[in-house]
mmCIF file of C-alpha atoms and ligand atoms in Angstrom:
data_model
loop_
_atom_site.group_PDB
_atom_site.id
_atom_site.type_symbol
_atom_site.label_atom_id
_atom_site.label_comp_id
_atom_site.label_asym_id
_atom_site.label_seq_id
_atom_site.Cartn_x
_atom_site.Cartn_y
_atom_site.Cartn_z
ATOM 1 C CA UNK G 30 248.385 0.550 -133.634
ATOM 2 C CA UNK G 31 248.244 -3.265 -132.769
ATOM 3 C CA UNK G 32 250.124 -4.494 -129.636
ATOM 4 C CA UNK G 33 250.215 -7.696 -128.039
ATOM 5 C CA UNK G 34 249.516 -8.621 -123.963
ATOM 6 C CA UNK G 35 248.370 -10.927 -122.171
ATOM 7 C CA UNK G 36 245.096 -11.300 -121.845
ATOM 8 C CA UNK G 37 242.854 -10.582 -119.165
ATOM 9 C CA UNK G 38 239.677 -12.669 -118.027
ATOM 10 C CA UNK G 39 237.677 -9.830 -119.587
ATOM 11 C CA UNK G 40 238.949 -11.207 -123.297
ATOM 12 C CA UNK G 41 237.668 -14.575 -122.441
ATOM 13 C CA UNK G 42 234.491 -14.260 -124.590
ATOM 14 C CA UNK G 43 236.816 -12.435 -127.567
ATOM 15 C CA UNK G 44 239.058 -15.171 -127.482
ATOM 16 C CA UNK G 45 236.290 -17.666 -127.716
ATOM 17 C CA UNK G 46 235.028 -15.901 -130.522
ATOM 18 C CA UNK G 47 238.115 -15.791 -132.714
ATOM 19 C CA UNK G 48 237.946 -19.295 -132.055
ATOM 20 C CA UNK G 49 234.507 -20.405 -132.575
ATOM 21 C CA UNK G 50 235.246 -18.313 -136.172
ATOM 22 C CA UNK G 51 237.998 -20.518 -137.409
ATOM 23 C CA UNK G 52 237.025 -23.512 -135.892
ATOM 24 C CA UNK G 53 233.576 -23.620 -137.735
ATOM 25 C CA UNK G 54 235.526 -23.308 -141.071
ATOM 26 C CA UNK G 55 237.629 -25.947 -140.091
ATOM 27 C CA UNK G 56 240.867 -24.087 -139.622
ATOM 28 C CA UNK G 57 241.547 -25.183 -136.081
ATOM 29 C CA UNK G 58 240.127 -27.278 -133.072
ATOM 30 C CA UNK G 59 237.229 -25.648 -131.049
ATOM 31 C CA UNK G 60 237.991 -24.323 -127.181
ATOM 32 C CA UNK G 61 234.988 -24.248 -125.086
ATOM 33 C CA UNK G 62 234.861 -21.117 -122.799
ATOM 34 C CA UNK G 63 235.473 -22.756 -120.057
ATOM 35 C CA UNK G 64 238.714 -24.026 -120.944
ATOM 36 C CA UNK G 65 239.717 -20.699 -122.192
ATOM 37 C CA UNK G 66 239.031 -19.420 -118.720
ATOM 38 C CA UNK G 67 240.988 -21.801 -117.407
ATOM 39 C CA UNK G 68 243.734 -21.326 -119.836
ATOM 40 C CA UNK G 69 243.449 -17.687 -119.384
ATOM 41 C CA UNK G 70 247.256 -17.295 -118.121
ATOM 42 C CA UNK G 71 248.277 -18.986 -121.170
ATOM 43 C CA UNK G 72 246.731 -16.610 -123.360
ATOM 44 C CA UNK G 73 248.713 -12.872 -125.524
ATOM 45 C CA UNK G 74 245.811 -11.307 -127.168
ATOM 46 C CA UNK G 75 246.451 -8.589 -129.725
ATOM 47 C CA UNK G 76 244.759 -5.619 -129.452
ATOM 48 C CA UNK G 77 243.264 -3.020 -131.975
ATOM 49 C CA UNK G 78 242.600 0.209 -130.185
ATOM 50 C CA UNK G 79 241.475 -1.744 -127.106
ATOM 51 C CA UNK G 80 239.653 -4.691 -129.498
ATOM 52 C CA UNK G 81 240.748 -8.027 -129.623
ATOM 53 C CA UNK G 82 241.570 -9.218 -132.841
ATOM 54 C CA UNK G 83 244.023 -12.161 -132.596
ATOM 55 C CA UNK G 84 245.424 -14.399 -129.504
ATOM 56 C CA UNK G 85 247.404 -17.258 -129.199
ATOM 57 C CA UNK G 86 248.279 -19.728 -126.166
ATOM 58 C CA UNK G 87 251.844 -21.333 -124.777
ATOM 59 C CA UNK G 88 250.444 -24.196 -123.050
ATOM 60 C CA UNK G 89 253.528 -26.415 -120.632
ATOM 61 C CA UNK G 90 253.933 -29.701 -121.524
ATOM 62 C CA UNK G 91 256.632 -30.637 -119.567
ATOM 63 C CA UNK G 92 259.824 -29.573 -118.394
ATOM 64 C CA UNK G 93 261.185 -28.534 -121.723
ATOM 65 C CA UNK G 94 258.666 -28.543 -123.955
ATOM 66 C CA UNK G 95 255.328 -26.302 -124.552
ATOM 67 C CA UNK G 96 252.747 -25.920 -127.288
ATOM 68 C CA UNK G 97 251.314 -23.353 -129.095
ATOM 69 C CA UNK G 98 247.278 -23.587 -129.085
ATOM 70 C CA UNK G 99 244.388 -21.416 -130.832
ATOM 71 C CA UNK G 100 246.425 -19.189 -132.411
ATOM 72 C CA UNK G 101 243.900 -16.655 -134.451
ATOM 73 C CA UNK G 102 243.503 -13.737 -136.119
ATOM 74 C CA UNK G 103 240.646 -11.485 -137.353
ATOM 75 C CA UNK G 104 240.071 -11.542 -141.029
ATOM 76 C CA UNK G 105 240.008 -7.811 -140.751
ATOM 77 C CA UNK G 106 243.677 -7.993 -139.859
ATOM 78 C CA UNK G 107 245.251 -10.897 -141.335
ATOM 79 C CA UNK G 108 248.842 -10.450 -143.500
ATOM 80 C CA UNK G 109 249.730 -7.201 -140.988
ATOM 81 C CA UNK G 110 252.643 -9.076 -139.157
ATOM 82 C CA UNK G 111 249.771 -10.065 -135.985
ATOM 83 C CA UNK G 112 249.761 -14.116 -136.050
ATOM 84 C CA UNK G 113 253.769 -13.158 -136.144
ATOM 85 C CA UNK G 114 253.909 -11.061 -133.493
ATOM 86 C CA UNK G 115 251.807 -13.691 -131.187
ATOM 87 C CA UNK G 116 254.090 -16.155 -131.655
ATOM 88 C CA UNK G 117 257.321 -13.862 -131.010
ATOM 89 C CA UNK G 118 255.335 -12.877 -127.524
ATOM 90 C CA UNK G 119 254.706 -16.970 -126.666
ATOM 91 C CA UNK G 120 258.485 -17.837 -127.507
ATOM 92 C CA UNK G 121 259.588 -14.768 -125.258
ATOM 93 C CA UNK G 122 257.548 -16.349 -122.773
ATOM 94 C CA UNK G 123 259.163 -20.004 -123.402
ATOM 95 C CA UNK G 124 262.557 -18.422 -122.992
ATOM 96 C CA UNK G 125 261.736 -16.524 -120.239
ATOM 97 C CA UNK G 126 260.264 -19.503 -118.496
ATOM 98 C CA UNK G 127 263.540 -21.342 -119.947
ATOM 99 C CA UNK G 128 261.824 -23.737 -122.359
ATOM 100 C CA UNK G 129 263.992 -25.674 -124.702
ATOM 101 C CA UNK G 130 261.226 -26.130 -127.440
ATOM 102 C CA UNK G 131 257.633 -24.875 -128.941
ATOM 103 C CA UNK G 132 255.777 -27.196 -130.926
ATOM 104 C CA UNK G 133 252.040 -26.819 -132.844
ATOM 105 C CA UNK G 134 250.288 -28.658 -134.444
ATOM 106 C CA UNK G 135 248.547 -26.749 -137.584
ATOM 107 C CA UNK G 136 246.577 -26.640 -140.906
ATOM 108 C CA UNK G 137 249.109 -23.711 -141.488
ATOM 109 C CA UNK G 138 252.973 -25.228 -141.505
ATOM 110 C CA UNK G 139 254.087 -22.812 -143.976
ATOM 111 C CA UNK G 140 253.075 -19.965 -141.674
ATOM 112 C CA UNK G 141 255.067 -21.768 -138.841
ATOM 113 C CA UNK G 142 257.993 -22.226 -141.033
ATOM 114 C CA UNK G 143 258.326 -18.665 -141.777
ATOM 115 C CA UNK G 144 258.600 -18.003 -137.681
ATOM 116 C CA UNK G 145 261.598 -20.357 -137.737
ATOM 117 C CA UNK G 146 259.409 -23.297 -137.126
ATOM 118 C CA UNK G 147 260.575 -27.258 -138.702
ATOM 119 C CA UNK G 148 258.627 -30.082 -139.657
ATOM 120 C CA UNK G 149 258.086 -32.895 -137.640
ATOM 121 C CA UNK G 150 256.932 -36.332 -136.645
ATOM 122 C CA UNK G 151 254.126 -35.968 -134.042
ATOM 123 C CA UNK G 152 255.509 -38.828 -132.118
ATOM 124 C CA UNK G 153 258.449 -36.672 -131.438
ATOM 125 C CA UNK G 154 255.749 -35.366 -128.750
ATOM 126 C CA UNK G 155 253.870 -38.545 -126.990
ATOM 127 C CA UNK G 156 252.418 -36.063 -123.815
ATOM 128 C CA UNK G 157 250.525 -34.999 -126.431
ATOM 129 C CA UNK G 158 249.110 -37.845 -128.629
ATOM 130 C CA UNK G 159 248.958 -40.379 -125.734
ATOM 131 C CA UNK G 160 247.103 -37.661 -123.604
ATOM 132 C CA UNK G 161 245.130 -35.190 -125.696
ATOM 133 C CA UNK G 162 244.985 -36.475 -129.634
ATOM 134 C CA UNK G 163 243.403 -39.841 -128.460
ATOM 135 C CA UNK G 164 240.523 -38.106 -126.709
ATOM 136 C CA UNK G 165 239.953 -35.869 -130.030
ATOM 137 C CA UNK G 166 237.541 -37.252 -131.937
ATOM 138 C CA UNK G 167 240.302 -36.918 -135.794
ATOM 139 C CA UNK G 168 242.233 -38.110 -133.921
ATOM 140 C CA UNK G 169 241.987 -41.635 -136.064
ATOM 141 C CA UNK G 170 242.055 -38.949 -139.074
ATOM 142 C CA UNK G 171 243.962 -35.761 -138.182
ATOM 143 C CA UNK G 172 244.920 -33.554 -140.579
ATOM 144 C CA UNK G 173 247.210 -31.404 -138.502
ATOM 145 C CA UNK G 174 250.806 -31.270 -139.479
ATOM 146 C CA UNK G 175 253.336 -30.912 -136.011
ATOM 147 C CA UNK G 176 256.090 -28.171 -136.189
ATOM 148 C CA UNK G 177 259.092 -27.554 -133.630
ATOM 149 C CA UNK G 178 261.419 -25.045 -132.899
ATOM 150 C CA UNK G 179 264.242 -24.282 -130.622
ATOM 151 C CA UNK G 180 264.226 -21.692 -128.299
ATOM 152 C CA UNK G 181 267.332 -20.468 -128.159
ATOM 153 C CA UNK G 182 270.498 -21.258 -129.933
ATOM 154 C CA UNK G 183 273.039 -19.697 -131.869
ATOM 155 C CA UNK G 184 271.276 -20.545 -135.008
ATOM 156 C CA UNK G 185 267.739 -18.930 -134.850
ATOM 157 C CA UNK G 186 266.011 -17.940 -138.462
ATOM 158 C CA UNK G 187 263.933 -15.498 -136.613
ATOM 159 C CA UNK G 188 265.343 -13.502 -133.878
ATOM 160 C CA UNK G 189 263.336 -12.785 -130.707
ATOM 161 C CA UNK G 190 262.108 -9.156 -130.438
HETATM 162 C C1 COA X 213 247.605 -18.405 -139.798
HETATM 163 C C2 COA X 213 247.339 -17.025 -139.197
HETATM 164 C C3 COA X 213 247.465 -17.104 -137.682
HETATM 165 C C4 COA X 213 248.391 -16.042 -139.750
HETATM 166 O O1 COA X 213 248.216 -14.779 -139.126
HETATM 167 P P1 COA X 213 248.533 -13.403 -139.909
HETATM 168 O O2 COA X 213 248.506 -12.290 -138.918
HETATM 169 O O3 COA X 213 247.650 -13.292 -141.084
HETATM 170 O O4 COA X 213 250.016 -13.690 -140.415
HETATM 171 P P2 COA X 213 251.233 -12.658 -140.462
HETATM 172 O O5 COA X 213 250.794 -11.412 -141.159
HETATM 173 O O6 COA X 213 251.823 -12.495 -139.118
HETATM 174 O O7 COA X 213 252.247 -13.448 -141.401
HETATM 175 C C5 COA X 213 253.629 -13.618 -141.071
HETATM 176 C C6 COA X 213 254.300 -14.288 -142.254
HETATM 177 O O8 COA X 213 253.698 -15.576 -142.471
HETATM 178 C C7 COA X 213 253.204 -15.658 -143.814
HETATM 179 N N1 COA X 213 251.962 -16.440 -143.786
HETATM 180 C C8 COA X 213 250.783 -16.084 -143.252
HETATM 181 N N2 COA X 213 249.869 -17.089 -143.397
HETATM 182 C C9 COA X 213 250.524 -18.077 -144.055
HETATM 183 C C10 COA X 213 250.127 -19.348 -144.521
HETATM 184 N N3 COA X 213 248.885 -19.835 -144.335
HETATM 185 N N4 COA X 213 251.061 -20.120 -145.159
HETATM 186 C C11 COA X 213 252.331 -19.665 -145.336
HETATM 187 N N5 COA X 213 252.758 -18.437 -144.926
HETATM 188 C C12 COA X 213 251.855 -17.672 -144.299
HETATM 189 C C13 COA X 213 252.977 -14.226 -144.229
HETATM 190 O O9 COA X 213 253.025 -14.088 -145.633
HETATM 191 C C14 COA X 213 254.133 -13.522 -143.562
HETATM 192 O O10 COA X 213 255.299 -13.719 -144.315
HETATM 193 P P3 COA X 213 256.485 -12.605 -144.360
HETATM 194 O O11 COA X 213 257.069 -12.579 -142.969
HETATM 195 O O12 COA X 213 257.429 -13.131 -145.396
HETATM 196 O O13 COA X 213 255.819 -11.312 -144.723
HETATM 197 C C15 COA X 213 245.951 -16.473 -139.614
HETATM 198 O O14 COA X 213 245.832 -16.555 -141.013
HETATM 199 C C16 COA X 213 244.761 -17.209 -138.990
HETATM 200 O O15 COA X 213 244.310 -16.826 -137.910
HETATM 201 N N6 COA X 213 244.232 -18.237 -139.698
HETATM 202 C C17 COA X 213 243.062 -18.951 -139.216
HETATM 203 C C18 COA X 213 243.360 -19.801 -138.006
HETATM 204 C C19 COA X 213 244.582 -20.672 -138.230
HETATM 205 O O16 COA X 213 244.773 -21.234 -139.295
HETATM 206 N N7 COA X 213 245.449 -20.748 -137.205
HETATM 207 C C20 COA X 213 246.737 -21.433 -137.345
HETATM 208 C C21 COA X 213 247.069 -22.213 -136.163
HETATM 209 S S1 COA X 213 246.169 -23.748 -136.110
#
């Protein structure tokens, strides 16, 4: 039985694991531990009879807007519903914290899309290029592809749990 939390400060290294894993292969950006302490409030982790095997992060950006970071799953558990049911748990937070929108920005748009995630320009997000992506060192070459979606509305693809 997987279920999804928040994490704890204990999952800290975990998370930075799961990371470390993806980022060496070039899936995502790397984290360093101490910003995943930091973050720690930010973080679901899903849990496999009490081991961590995916988390995700809703990070604020503003007064309407947050972003989904170092979302990741174990290999061990990919395909089971898990990077889906991280996502639902950050948008419950967004509308809960009464968000208007979630962005990313991924190497995996088709996964987004099937969450009820668009395309989109990353300009339609300059808190986060004019802040973050020009101290990243792609950022002159990034490969990541931004995605949006509303939080609410009468017209949500994928309903919140
Ligand atoms: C991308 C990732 C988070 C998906 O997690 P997962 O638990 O395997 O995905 P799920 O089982 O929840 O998949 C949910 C749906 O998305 C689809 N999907 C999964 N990965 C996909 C991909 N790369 N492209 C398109 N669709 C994808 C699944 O087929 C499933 O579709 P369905 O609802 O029709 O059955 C996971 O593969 C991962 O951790 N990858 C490495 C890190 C990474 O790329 N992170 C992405 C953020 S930068």
């Amino acid at each position: 039985m997987i279920c999804v939390e928040p994490a704890r400060l204990v999952d800290a290294g975990a998370i930075h694991s799961l990371v470390t894993f993806w980022a060496d292969r070039g899936d995502m950006l790397h984290r360093p531990i101490g910003e995943i302490y930091e973050a720690i409030r930010d973080f679901k982790v899903a849990r496999l009879d009490g081991r961590v095997v995916g988390c995700g992060s809703l990070h604020i950006m503003g007064p309407d807007l947050a972003e989904i970071r170092s979302l990741a799953v174990d290999e061990s558990v990919q395909g089971r519903g898990v990077g889906a049911a991280i996502v639902r748990a950050c948008l419950e937070d967004a509308r809960n914290l009464g968000l208007e929108r979630v962005f990313a920005l991924t190497y995996r748009p088709g996964f987004f899309e099937k969450q009820g995630f668009r395309l989109a320009n990353v300009m339609e997000f300059p808190q986060k290029v004019w802040n973050e992506c020009v101290r990243c060192p792609f950022f002159t070459n990034c490969r990541e592809v931004a995605v949006v979606r509303e939080v609410s509305g009468p017209d949500l693809s994928v309903p919140l749990a």
